[in-house]
Tab-separated table of C-alpha atoms in Angstrom:
chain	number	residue	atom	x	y	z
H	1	UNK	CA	21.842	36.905	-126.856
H	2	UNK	CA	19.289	34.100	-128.141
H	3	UNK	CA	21.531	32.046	-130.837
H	4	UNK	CA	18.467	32.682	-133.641
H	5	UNK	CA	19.970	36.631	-133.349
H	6	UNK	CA	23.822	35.353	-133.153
H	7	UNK	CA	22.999	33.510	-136.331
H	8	UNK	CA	21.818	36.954	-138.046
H	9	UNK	CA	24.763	38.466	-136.927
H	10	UNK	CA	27.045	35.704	-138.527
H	11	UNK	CA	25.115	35.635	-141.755
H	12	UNK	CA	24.731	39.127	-142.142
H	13	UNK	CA	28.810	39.025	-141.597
H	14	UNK	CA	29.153	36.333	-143.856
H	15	UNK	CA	27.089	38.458	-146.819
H	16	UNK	CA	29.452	41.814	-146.161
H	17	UNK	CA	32.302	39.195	-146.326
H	18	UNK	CA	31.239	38.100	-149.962
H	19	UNK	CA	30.659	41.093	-151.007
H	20	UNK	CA	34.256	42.492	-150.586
H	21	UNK	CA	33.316	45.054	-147.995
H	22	UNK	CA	35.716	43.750	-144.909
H	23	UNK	CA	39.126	43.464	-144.983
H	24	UNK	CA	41.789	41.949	-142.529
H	25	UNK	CA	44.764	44.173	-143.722
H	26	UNK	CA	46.204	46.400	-141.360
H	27	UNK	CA	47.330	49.920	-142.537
H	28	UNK	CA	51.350	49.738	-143.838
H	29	UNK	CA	51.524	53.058	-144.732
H	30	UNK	CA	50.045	54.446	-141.205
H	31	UNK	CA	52.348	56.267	-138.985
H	32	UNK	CA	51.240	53.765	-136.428
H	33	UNK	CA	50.228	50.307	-135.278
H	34	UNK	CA	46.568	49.985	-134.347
H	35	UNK	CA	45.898	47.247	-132.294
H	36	UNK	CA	41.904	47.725	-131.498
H	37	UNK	CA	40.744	47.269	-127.576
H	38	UNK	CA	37.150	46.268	-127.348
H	39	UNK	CA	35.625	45.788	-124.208
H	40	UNK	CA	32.311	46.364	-121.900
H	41	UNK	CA	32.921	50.073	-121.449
H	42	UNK	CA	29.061	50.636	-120.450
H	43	UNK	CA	26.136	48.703	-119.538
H	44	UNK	CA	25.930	46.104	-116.832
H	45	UNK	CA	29.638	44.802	-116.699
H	46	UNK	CA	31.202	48.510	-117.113
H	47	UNK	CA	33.415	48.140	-114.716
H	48	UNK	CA	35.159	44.716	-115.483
H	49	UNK	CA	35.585	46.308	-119.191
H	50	UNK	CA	36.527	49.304	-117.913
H	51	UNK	CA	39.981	48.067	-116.278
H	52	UNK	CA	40.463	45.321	-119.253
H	53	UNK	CA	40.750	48.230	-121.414
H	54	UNK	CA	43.051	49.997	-118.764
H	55	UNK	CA	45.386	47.446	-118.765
H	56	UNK	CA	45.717	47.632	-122.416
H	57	UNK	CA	46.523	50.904	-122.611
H	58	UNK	CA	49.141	50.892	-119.893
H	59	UNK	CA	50.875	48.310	-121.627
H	60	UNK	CA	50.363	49.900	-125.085
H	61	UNK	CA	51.764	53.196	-123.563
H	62	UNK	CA	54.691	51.467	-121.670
H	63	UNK	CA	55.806	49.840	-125.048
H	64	UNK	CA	55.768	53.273	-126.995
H	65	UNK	CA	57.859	54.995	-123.910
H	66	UNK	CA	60.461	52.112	-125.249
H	67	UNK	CA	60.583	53.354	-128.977
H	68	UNK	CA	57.065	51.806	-130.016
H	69	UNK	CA	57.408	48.332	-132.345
H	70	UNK	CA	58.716	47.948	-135.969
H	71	UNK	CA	59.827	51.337	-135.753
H	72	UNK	CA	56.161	52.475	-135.170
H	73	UNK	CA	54.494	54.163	-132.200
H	74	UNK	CA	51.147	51.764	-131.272
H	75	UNK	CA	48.037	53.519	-130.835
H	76	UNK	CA	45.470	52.133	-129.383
H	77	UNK	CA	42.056	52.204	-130.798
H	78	UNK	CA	38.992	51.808	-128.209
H	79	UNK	CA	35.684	50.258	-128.794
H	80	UNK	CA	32.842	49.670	-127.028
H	81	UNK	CA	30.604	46.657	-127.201
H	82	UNK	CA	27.883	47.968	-124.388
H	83	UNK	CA	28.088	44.896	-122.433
H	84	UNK	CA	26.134	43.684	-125.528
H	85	UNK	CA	27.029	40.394	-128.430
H	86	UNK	CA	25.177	42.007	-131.125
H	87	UNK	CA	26.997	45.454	-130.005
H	88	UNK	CA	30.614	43.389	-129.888
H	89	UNK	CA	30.426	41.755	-133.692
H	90	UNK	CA	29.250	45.179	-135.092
H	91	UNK	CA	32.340	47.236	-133.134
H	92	UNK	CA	34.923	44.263	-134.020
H	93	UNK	CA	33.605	44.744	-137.722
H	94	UNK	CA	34.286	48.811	-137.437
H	95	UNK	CA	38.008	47.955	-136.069
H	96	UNK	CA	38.536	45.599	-138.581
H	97	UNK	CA	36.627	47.502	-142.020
H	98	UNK	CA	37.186	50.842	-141.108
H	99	UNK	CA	40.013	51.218	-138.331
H	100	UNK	CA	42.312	49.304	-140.168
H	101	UNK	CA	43.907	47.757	-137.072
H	102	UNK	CA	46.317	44.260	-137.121
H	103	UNK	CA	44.601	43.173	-133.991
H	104	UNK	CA	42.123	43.365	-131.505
H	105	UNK	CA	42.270	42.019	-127.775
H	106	UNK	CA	39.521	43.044	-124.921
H	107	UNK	CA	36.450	41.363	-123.617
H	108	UNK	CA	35.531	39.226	-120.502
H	109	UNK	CA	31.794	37.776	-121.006
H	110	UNK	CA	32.131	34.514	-123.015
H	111	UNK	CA	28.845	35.820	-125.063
H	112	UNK	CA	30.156	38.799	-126.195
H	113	UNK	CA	33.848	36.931	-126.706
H	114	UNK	CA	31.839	34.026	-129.064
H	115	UNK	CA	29.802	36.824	-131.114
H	116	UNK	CA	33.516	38.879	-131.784
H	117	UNK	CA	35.317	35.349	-132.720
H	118	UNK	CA	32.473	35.425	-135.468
H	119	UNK	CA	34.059	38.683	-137.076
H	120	UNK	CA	37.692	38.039	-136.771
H	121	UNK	CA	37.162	34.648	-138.311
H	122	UNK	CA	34.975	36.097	-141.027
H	123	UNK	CA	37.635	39.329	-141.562
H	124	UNK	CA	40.891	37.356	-140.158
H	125	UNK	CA	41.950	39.899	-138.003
H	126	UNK	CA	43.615	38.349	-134.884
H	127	UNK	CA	41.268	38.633	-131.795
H	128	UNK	CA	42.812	37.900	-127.931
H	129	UNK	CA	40.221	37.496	-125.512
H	130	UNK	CA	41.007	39.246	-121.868
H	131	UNK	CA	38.884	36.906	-119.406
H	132	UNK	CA	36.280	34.888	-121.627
H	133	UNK	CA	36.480	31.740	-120.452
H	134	UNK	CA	33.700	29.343	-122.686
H	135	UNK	CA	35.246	27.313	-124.234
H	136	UNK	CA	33.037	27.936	-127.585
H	137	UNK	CA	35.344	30.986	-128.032
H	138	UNK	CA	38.298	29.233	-129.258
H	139	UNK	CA	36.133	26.438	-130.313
H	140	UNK	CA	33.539	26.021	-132.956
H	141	UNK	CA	30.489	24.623	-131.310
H	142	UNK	CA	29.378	23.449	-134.970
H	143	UNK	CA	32.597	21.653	-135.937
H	144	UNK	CA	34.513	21.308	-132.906
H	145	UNK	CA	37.524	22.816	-134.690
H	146	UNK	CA	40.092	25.271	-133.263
H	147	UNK	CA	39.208	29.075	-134.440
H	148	UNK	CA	42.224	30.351	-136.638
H	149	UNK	CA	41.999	33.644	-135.681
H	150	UNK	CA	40.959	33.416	-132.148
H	151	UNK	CA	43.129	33.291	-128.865
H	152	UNK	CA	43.148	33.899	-125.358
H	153	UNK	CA	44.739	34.573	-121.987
H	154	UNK	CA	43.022	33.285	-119.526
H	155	UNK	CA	42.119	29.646	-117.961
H	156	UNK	CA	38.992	27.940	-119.545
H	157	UNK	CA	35.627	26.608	-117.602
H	158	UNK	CA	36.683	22.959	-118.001
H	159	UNK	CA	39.569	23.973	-115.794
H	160	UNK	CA	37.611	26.852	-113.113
H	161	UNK	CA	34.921	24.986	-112.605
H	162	UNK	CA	36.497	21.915	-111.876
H	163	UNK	CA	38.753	23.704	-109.146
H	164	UNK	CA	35.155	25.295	-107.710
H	165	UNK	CA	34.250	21.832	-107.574
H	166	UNK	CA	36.758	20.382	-105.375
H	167	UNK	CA	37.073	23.348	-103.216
H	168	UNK	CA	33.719	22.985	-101.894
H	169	UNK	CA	34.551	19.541	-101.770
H	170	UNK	CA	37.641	18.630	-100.591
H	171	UNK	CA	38.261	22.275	-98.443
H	172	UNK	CA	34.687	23.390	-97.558
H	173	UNK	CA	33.961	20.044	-96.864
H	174	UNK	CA	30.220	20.833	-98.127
H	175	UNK	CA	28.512	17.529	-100.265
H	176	UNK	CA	25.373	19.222	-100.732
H	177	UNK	CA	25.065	22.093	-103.325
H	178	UNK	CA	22.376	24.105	-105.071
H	179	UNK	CA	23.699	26.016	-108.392
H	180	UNK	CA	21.917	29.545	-109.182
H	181	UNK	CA	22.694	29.698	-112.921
H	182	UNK	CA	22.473	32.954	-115.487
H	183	UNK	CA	20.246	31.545	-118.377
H	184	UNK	CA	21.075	34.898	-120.222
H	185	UNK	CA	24.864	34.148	-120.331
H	186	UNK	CA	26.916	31.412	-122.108
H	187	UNK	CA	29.454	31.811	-119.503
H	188	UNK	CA	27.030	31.175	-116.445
H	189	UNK	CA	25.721	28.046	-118.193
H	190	UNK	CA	29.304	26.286	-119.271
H	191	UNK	CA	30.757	27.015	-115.590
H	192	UNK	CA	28.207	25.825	-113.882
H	193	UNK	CA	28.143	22.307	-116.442
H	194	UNK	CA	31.725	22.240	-115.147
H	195	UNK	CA	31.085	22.637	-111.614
H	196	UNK	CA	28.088	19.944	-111.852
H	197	UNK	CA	30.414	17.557	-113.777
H	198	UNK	CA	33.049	17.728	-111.102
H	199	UNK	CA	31.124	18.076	-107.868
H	200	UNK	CA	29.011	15.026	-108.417
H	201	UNK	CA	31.884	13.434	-109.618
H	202	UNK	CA	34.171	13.784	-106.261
H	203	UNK	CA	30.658	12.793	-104.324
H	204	UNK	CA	28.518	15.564	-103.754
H	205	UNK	CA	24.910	16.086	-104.765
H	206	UNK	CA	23.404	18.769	-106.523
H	207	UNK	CA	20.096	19.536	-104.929
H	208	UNK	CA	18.637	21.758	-107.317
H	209	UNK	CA	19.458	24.012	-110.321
H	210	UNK	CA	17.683	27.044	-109.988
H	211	UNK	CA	18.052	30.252	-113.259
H	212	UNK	CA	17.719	33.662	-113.071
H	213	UNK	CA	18.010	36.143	-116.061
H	214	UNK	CA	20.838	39.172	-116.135
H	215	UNK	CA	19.040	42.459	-114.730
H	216	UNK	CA	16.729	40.775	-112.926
H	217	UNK	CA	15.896	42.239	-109.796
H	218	UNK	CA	13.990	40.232	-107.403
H	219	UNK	CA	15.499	36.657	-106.280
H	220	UNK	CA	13.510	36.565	-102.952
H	221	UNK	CA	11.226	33.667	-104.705
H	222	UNK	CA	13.242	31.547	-105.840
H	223	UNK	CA	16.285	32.283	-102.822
H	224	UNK	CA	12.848	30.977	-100.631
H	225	UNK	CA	12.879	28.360	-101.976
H	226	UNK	CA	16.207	27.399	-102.122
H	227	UNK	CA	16.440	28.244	-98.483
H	228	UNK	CA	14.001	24.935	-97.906
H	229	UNK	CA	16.173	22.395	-99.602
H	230	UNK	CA	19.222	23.130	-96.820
H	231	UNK	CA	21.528	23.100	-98.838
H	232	UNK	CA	25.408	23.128	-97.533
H	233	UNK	CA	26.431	25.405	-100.471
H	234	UNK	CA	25.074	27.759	-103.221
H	235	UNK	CA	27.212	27.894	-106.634
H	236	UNK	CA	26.050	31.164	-108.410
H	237	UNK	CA	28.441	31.489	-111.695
H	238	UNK	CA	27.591	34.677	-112.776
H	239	UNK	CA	28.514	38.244	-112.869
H	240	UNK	CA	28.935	41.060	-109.983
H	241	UNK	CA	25.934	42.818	-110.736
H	242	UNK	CA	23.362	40.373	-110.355
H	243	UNK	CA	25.296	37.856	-108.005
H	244	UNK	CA	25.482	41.274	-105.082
H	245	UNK	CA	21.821	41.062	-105.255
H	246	UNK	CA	21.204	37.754	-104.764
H	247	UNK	CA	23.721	37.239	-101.902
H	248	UNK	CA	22.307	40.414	-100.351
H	249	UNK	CA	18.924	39.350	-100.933
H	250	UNK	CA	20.251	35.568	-99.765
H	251	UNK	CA	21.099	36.742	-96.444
H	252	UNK	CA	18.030	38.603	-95.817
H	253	UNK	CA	15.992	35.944	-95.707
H	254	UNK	CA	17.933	33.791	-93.297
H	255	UNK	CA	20.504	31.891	-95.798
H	256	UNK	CA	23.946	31.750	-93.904
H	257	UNK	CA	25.622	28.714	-95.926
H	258	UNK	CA	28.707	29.606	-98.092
H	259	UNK	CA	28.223	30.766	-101.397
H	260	UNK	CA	30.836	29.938	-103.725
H	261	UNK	CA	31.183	31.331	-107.661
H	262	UNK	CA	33.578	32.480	-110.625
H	263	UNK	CA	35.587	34.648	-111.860
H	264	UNK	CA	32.527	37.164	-113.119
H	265	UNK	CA	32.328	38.290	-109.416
H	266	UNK	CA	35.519	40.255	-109.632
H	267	UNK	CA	34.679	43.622	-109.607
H	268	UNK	CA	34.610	46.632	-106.842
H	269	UNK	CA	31.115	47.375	-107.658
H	270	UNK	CA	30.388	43.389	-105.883
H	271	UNK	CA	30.474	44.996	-101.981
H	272	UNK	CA	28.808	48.095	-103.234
H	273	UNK	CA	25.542	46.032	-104.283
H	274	UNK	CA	26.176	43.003	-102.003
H	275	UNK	CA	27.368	44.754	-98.856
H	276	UNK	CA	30.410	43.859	-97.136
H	277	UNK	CA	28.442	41.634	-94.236
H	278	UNK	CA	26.699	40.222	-96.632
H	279	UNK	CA	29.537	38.778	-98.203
H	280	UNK	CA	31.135	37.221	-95.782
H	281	UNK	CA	31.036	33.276	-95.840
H	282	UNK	CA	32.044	33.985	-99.875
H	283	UNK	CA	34.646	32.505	-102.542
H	284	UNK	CA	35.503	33.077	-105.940
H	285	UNK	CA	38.268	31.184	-108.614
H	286	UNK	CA	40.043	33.616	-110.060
H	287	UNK	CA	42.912	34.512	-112.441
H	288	UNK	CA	44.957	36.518	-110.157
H	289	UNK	CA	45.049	37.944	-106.691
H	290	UNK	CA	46.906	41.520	-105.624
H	291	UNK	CA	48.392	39.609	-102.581
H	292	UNK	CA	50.758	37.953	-105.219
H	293	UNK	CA	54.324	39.261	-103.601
H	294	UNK	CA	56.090	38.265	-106.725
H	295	UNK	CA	58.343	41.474	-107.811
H	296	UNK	CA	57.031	41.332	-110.981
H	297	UNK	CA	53.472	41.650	-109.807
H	298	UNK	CA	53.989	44.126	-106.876
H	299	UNK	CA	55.494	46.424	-109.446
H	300	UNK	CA	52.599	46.141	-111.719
H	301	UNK	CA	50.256	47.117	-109.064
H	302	UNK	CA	52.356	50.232	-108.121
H	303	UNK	CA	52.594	51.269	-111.774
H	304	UNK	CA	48.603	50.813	-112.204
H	305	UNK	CA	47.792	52.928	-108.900
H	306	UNK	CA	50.006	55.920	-109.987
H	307	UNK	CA	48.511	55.194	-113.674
H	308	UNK	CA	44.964	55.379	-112.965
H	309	UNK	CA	44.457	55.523	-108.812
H	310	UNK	CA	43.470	52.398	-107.705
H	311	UNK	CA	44.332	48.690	-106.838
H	312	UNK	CA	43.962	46.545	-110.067
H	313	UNK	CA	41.471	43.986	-110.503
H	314	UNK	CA	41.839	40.813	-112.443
H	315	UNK	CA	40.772	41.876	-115.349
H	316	UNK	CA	43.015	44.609	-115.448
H	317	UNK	CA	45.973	42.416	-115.329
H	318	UNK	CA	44.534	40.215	-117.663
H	319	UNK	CA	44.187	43.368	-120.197
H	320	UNK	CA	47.570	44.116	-119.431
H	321	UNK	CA	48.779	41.017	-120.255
H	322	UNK	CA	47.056	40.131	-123.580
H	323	UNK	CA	47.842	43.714	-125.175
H	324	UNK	CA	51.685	42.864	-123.910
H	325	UNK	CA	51.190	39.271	-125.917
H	326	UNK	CA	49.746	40.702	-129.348
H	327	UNK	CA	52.843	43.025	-129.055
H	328	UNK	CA	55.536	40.351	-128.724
H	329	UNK	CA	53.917	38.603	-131.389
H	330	UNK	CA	54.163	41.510	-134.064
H	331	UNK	CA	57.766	42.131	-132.628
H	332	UNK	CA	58.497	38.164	-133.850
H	333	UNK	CA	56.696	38.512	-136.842
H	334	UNK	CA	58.301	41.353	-137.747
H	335	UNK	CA	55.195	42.193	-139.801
H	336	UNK	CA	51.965	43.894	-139.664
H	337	UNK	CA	50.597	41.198	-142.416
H	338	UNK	CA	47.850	39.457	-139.801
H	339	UNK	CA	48.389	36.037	-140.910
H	340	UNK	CA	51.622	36.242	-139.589
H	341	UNK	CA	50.780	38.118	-136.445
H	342	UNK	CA	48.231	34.955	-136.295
H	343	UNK	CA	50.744	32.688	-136.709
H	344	UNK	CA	53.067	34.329	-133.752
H	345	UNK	CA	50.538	34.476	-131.453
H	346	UNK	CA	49.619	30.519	-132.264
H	347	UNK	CA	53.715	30.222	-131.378
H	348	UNK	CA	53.652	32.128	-128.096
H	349	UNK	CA	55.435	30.095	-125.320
H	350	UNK	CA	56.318	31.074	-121.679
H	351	UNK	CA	55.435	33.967	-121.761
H	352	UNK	CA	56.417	36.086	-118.638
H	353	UNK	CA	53.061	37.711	-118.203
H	354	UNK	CA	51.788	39.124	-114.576
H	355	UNK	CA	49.475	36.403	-114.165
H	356	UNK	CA	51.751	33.918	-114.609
H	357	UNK	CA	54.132	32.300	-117.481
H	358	UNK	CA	51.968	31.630	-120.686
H	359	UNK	CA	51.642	29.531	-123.117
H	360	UNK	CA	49.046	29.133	-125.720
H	361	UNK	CA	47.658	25.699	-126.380
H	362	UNK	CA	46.865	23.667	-129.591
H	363	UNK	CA	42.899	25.200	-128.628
H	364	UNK	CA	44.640	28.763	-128.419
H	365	UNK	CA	44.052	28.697	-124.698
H	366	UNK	CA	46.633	29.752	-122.126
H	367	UNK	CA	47.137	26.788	-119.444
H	368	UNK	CA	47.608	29.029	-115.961
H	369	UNK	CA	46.969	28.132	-112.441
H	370	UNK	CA	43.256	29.334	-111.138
H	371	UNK	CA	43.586	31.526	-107.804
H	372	UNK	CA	40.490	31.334	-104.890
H	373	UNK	CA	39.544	34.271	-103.405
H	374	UNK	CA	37.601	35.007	-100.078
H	375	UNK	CA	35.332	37.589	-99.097
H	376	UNK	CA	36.143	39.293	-95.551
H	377	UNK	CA	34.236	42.451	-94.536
H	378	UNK	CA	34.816	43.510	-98.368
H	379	UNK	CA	37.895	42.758	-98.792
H	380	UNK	CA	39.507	39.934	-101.452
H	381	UNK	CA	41.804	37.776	-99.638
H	382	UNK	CA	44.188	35.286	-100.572
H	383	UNK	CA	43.218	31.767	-99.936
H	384	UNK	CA	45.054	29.336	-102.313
H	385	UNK	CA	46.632	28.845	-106.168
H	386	UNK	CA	45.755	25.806	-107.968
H	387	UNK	CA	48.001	24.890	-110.748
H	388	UNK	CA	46.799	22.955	-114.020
């Protein structure tokens, strides 16, 4: 979204606000809890949404088997934002007006994450982001200050692309890099400022930076030319949809170097475009890897399999995990007030979530370790965790 229309959206927000037609206050009188769960349910990222919101609801459904919270069953109120910011601030503002919910956790793409943060700033309704990792969501770009309202569960760009950096540094061994960069997304742009930072940094060069547009089709023209700079690596920080295209297209023409990205690849749907050959010679960062043979995590997987019939991805985990937070936060309130459901989740600490103990910082960003994922004949496999 350009930042002209995120600025309509804001004012427009802002206007509403003023004239006493939002409200943050959560239903007391309800039979239930409504915590909302907004997430990319269609469009391009469908998928990634799709299991964010899954993982919400599992956890949401697990906690009522156990007698609910505050003597109240939870029920969960989806939204869709259609892959879409303008699409996100206008469903936040229905969950918060409307629904009548005490919080709201979903979303992945850092644009859609920034235009929601608008609303439940404006309408101070708690939002937990699932896998948006900008770190203008829990930041105002304007004023550099720390969003009340805002949160997350997931590792920032500072952090991923930093890791990306010295992977294809210090393991890859590869000193000369091209980045293929999303002009369309915040997310694709702040990664791969990360990734720059650090990779020239530790001493390798960065050839070119090259931009595409999400839904584009065609890379062949500017993969071409990419192809004549020989580079040792490509760094494409974007999301599955696009990035199986280009590394399809990639190999067509002859490029065989390692391509190396984030944490936007993670989705099935990547070998269905890409095609597992074409993958090979691949790495992601990501948040979490179903290799982990922790207990805690193998039990997770089994539950989500006989849930919903198949092998969770990150973001499912990561939905999982941030519904489970907003819950032990209104269990330590003791309140559906959400000021002081704010205030809990600001005071979450080692937390035992599947992707690792969390704790919320002083930017309302969970520190966690980043995990790096290889492609082999389409399957994810384990390579390393890197710890903060």
């Amino acid at each position: 979204m350009r930042n002209s229309g995120l600025k309509l959206v804001v004012v427009s927000l802002v206007v509403l606000v003023l004239a006493g037609m939002l409200t943050g206050c959560g239903d007391s009188a309800s039979k239930d809890i409504k915590i909302g769960v907004l997430n990319e349910m269609t469009g391009g990222n469908a998928t990634m949404g799709t299991s964010s919101a899954n993982g919400a609801k599992m956890a949401i459904k697990e906690a009522n088997a156990k007698g609910g919270i505050l003597g109240k069953q939870i029920q969960a109120v989806i939204a869709d934002n259609k892959s879409e910011p303008s699409e996100s601030a206008n469903a936040m503002t229905k969950l918060a007006s409307q629904d009548k919910v005490v919080a709201v956790t979903g979303i992945f793409a850092s644009s859609n994450a920034i235009a929601t943060s608008s609303v439940a700033e404006a309408t101070k309704v708690p939002f937990v982001a699932v896998g948006a990792t900008n770190p203008k969501v829990t930041e105002d770009e304007a004023s550099g200050k720390v969003k009340n309202y805002t949160f997350r569960v997931c590792f920032i760009d500072p952090f991923q692309g930093t890791v990306g950096a010295n992977f294809a540094l210090n393991t890859l061994h590869l000193n000369k890099a091209v980045m293929l960069v999303d002009n369309s997304s915040d997310y694709s742009k702040g990664l791969s400022t990360f990734f720059k930072e650090a990779y020239i940094k530790g001493g390798g060069s960065i050839l070119a930076e090259e931009a595409y547009l999400q839904k584009d089709q065609d890379f062949k023209t500017i993969l071409t030319k990419i192809k004549a700079l020989n580079a040792e690596i490509i760094y494409i920080p974007g999301y599955y949809e696009e990035v199986g295209k280009i590394v399809k297209q990639a190999r067509e023409i002859g490029i065989t170097v390692p391509i190396l990205g984030g944490d936007g690849w993670d989705s099935p749907k990547l070998v269905e475009v890409g095609t597992s050959a074409a993958l090979n010679n691949t790495y992601f960062t990501n948040h979490y890897s179903v290799d982990d043979t922790s207990a805690t995590s193998q039990a997770f997987v089994e539950a989500y399999k006989k849930e919903y019939g198949q092998v969770p991805d990150a973001m499912a985990v990561l939905g999982y995990d941030a519904a489970n937070i907003i819950i032990d936060a209104i269990k330590r309130a003791n309140s559906l007030d959400p000021e002081k459901i704010r205030e809990a989740l600001a005071g979450t600490k080692d937390y035992p979530a599947i992707t690792g103990s969390t704790t919320l910082n002083a930017t309302h960003d969970a520190v966690k370790s980043v995990v790096i994922i290889e492609m082999k004949d389409g399957k994810q496999v384990f390579k390393a965790t890197v710890k903060p």
